[in-house]
XYZ file of C-alpha atoms in Angstrom:
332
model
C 17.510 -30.324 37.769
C 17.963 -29.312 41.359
C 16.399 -26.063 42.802
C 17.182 -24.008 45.982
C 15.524 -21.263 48.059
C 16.694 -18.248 46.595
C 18.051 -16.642 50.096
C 15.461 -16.294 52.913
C 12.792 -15.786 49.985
C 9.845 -18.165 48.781
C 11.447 -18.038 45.060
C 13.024 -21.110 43.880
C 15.299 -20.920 41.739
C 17.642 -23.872 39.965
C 20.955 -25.047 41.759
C 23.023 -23.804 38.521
C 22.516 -20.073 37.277
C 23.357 -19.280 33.708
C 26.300 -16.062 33.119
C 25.552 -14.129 30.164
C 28.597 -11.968 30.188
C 30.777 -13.409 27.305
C 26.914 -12.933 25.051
C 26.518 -10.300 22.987
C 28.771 -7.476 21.701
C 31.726 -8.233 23.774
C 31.993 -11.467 22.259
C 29.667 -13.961 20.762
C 27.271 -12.702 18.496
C 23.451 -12.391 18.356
C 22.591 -15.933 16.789
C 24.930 -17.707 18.638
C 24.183 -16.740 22.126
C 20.098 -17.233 21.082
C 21.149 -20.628 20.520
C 22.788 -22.140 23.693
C 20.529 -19.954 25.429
C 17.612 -21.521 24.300
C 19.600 -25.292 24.999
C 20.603 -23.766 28.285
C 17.003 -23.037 29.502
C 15.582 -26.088 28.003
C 18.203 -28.178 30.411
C 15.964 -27.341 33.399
C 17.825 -24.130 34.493
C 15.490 -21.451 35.214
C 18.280 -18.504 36.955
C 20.187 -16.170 34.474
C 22.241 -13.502 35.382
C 23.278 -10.470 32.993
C 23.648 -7.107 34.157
C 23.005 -3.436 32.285
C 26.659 -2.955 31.275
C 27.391 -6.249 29.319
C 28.220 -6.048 25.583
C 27.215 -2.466 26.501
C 23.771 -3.298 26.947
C 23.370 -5.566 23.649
C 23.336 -8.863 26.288
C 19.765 -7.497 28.148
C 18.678 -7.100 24.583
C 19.968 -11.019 24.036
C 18.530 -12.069 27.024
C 15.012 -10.365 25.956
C 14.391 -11.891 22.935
C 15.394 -15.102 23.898
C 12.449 -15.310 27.032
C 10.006 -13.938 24.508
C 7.078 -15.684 24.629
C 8.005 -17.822 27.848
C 9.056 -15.172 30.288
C 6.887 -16.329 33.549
C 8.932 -19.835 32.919
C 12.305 -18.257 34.278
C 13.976 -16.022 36.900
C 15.724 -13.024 35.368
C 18.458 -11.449 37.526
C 20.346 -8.074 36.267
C 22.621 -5.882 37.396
C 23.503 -2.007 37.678
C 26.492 0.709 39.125
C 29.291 0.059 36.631
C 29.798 3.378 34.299
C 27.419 3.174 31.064
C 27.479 6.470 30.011
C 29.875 9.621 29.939
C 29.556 12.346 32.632
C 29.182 12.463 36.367
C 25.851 10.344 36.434
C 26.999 7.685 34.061
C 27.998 5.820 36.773
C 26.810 4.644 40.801
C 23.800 3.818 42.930
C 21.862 7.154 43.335
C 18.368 7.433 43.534
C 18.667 9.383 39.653
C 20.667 6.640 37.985
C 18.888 3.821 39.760
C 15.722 4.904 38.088
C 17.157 5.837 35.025
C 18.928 2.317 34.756
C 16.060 0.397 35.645
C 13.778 1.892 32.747
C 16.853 1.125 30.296
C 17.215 -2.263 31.068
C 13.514 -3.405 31.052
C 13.428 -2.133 27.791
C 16.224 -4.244 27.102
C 14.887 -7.170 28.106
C 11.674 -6.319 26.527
C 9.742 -7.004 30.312
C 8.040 -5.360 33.055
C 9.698 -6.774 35.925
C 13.164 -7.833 36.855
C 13.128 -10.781 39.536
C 16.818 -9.981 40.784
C 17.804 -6.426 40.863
C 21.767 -6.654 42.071
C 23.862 -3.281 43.170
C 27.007 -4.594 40.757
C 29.250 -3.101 43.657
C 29.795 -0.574 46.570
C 29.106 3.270 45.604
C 30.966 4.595 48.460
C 29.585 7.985 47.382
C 25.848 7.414 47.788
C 24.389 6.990 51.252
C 23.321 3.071 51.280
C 20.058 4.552 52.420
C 19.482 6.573 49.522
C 20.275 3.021 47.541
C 18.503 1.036 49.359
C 15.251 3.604 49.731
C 15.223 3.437 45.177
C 15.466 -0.150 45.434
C 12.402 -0.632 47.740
C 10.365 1.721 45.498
C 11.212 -0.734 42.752
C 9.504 -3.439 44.503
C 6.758 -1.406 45.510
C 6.357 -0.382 42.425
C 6.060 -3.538 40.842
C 9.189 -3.465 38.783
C 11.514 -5.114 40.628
C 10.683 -8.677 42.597
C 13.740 -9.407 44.876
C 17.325 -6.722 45.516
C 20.366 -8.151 45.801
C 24.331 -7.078 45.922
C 27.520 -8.059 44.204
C 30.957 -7.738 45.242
C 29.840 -6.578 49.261
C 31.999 -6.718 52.028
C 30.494 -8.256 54.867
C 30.244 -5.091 56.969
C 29.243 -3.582 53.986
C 26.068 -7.113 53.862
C 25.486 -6.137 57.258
C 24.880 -2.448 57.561
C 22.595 -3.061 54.863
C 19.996 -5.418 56.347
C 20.773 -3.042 59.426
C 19.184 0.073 57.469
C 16.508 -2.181 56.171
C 15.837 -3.043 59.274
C 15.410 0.335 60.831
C 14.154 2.374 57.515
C 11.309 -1.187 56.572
C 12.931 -1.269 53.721
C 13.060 -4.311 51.394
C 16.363 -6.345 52.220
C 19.072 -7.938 49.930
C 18.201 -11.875 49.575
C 21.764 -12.826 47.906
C 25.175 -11.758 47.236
C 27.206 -12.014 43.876
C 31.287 -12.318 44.653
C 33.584 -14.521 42.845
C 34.172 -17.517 44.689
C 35.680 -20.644 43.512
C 38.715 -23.526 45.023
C 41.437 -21.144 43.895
C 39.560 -18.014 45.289
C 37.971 -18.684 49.045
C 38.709 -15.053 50.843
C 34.901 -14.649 51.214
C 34.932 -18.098 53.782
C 36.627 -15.781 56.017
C 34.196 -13.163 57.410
C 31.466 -12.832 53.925
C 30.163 -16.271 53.245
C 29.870 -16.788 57.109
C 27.685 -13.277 57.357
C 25.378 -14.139 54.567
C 24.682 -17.643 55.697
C 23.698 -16.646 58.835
C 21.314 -13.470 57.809
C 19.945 -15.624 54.706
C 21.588 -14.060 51.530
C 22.082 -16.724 49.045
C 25.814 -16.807 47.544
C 26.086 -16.286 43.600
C 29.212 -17.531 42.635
C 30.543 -15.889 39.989
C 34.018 -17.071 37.888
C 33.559 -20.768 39.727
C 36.004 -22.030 37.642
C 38.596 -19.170 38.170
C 38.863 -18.526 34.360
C 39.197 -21.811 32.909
C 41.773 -23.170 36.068
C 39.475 -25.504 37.083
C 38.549 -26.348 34.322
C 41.278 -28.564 33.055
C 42.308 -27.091 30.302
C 45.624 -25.694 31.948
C 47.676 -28.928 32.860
C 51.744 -29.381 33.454
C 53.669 -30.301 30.071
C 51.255 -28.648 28.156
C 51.101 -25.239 26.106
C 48.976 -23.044 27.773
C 45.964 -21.824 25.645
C 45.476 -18.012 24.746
C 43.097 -15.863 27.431
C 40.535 -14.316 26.260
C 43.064 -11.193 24.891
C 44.848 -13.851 22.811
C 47.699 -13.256 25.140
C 49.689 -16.407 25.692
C 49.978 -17.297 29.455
C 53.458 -17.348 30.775
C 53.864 -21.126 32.406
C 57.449 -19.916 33.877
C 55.708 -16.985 36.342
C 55.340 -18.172 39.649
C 52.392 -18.035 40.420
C 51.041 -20.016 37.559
C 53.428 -22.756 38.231
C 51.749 -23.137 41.904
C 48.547 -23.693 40.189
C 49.329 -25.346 37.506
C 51.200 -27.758 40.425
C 47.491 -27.236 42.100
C 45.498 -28.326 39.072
C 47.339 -31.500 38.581
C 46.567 -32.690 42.002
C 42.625 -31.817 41.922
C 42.383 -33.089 38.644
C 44.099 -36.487 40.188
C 40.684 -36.681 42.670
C 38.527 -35.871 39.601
C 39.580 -38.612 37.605
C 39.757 -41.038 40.609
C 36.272 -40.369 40.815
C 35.550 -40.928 36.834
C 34.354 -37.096 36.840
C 36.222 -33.899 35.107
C 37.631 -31.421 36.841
C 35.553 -29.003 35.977
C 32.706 -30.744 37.491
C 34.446 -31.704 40.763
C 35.284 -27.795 40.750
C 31.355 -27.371 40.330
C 30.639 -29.839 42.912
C 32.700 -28.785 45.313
C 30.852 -25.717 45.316
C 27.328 -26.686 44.943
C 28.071 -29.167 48.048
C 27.297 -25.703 50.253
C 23.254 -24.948 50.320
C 23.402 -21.472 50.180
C 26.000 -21.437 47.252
C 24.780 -21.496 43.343
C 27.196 -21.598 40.927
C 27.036 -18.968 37.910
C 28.223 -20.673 34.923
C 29.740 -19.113 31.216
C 28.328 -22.104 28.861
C 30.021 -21.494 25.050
C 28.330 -24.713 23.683
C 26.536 -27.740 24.177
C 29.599 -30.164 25.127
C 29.872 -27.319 28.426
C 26.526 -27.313 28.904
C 26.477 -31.333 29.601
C 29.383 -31.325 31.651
C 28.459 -28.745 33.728
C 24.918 -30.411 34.684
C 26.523 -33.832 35.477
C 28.101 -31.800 38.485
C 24.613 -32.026 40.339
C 24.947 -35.621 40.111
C 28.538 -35.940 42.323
C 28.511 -36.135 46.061
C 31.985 -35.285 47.362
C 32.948 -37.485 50.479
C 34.984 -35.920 53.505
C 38.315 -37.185 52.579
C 37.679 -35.503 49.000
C 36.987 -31.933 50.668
C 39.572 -32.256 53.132
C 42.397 -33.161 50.490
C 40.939 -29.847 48.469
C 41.933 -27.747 51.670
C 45.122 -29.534 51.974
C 45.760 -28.677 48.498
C 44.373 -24.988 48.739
C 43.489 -24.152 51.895
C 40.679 -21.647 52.963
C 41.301 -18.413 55.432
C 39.170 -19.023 57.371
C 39.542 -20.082 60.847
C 36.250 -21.449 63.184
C 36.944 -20.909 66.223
C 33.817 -22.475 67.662
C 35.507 -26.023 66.867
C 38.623 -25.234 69.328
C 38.436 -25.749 73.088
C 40.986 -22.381 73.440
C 40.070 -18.890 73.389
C 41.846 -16.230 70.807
C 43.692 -14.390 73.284
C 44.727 -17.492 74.898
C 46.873 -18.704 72.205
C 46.949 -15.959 69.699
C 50.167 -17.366 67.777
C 47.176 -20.851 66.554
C 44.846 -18.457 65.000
C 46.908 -16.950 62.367
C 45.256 -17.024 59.189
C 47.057 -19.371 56.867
């Protein structure tokens, strides 16, 4: 197993980070999820990711009983905002719910500390002060180890370390969006802003749900979603990637790997960037760890941007100015 620098932190933390969403009442049971759990943090992957409102809270309570007895042995990362309860406080980032939330889910988890404690997204209703001001009494408190964000802007990244900054308040060390070949809008102004102030990325739905994965090819019948609803293969926009997935999956097997795991790879080849992976069952499990084993080469990343191209545009690698040539900086 490879591990990383969590962000700017000391904490390391392992180059693949284990999603817990589909565990618990929402979808598998109890005994199930105990099980590839306990395979998944046997594999060498110490990170795992939940948050308060999965399975409506029956996932912390997963997650708990399956680091009983070996809790110092991993990093535990949760998160909090989405609506939990009925009435006007069931949901957001105040100072009340915050402290309410963080109680609920240590009890969960059947621990006195949380290592990641994530904002799930923006409450555009709560002064990020007032957030950010809870959070740091987490950590001083003991409760909490290390804050973090999900689904930030990067204005929204930035005025946050800004306010840390000026109030000393403890500062977010990653950020959770969903980021995968298929889905690269945070290259454009996010991923840039939290590389250069030292938030590692989380990527969440790396395989843009099941995409990359391979199990959506041309000539094939398209699988159920996770609704049982049958995928139509005649709307546009999933012939364009299903057109897409044929010619990654054409460098994956050139290269003797899945597509899943060039998907992976292709990802993990950026530092700052760890994965968070859904694993249903052993066979996943493998396949996903034999991504930190491929090395993409040049002509493999540049033929991925050929085939799906990012927004962004560095203009620190051209020798013209933006309001030279305005018409060469349009975002593709």
């Amino acid at each position: 197993m490879e591990y990383t620098y969590l962000g700017r932190s000391g904490l390391q933390v392992s180059r693949l980070c284990l999603g817990t969403m589909t565990y618990g009442a929402w979808d598998m049971d109890e005994s199930s999820s105990l099980s590839i759990i306990d395979k998944v943090l046997g594999s060498g992957i110490n990170f795992i990711d939940t948050a308060d409102t999965y399975g409506k809270g029956t996932t912390e309570e997963i997650i708990g009983k399956a680091l009983h007895g070996r809790r110092d042995q991993f990093i535990v990362a949760t998160k909090f905002k989405v609506r939990t309860a009925e009435g006007v406080n069931g949901e957001g980032a105040s100072r009340y719910r915050i402290m309410r939330q963080v109680e609920a889910s240590l009890k969960r988890l059947n621990t006195d500390y949380i290592d990641l404690y994530q904002i799930h997204r923006p409450d555009p209703y709560t002064p990020l002060d007032e957030t950010l001001r809870a959070m740091d009494d987490l950590v001083t408190q003991g409760k909490v180890r290390y804050i973090g964000c999900s689904n930030f802007e990067a204005w929204r990244i930035v005025e946050s370390l800004w306010v840390s900054e000026k109030m000393n308040l403890e500062r977010f060390v990653t950020n959770q969006p969903s980021y995968n070949i298929f889905n690269r809008y945070i290259e454009q102004e996010i991923l840039p802003a939290s590389e250069r102030h030292g938030l590692s990325t989380l990527a969440y739905s790396p395989l843009d749900g099941g995409w990359l994965s391979g199990k959506y090819r041309s000539g094939q019948p398209l699988p159920s979603n996770s609704r049982g609803e049958r995928m139509d293969t005649e709307a546009p926009v999933n012939r364009d990637k299903l057109a897409k997935v044929d010619k990654l999956a054409e460098i994956a097997e050139a290269k003797g790997i899945t597509l899943g795991q060039f998907a992976l790879a292709w990802l993990l080849h950026r530092s700052s960037v760890i994965p968070v992976i859904g694993v249903r069952n052993e066979q996943q499990l493998h396949s996903n760890l034999k991504a930190l084993d491929v090395k993409l080469t040049e002509e493999e990343i540049r033929r991925v941007d050929e085939i799906s191209p990012s927004p962004y545009v560095d203009f620190s690698k051209d020798g013209s100015f933006w309001f030279d040539e305005p018409r060469a900086y349009r975002f593709k």
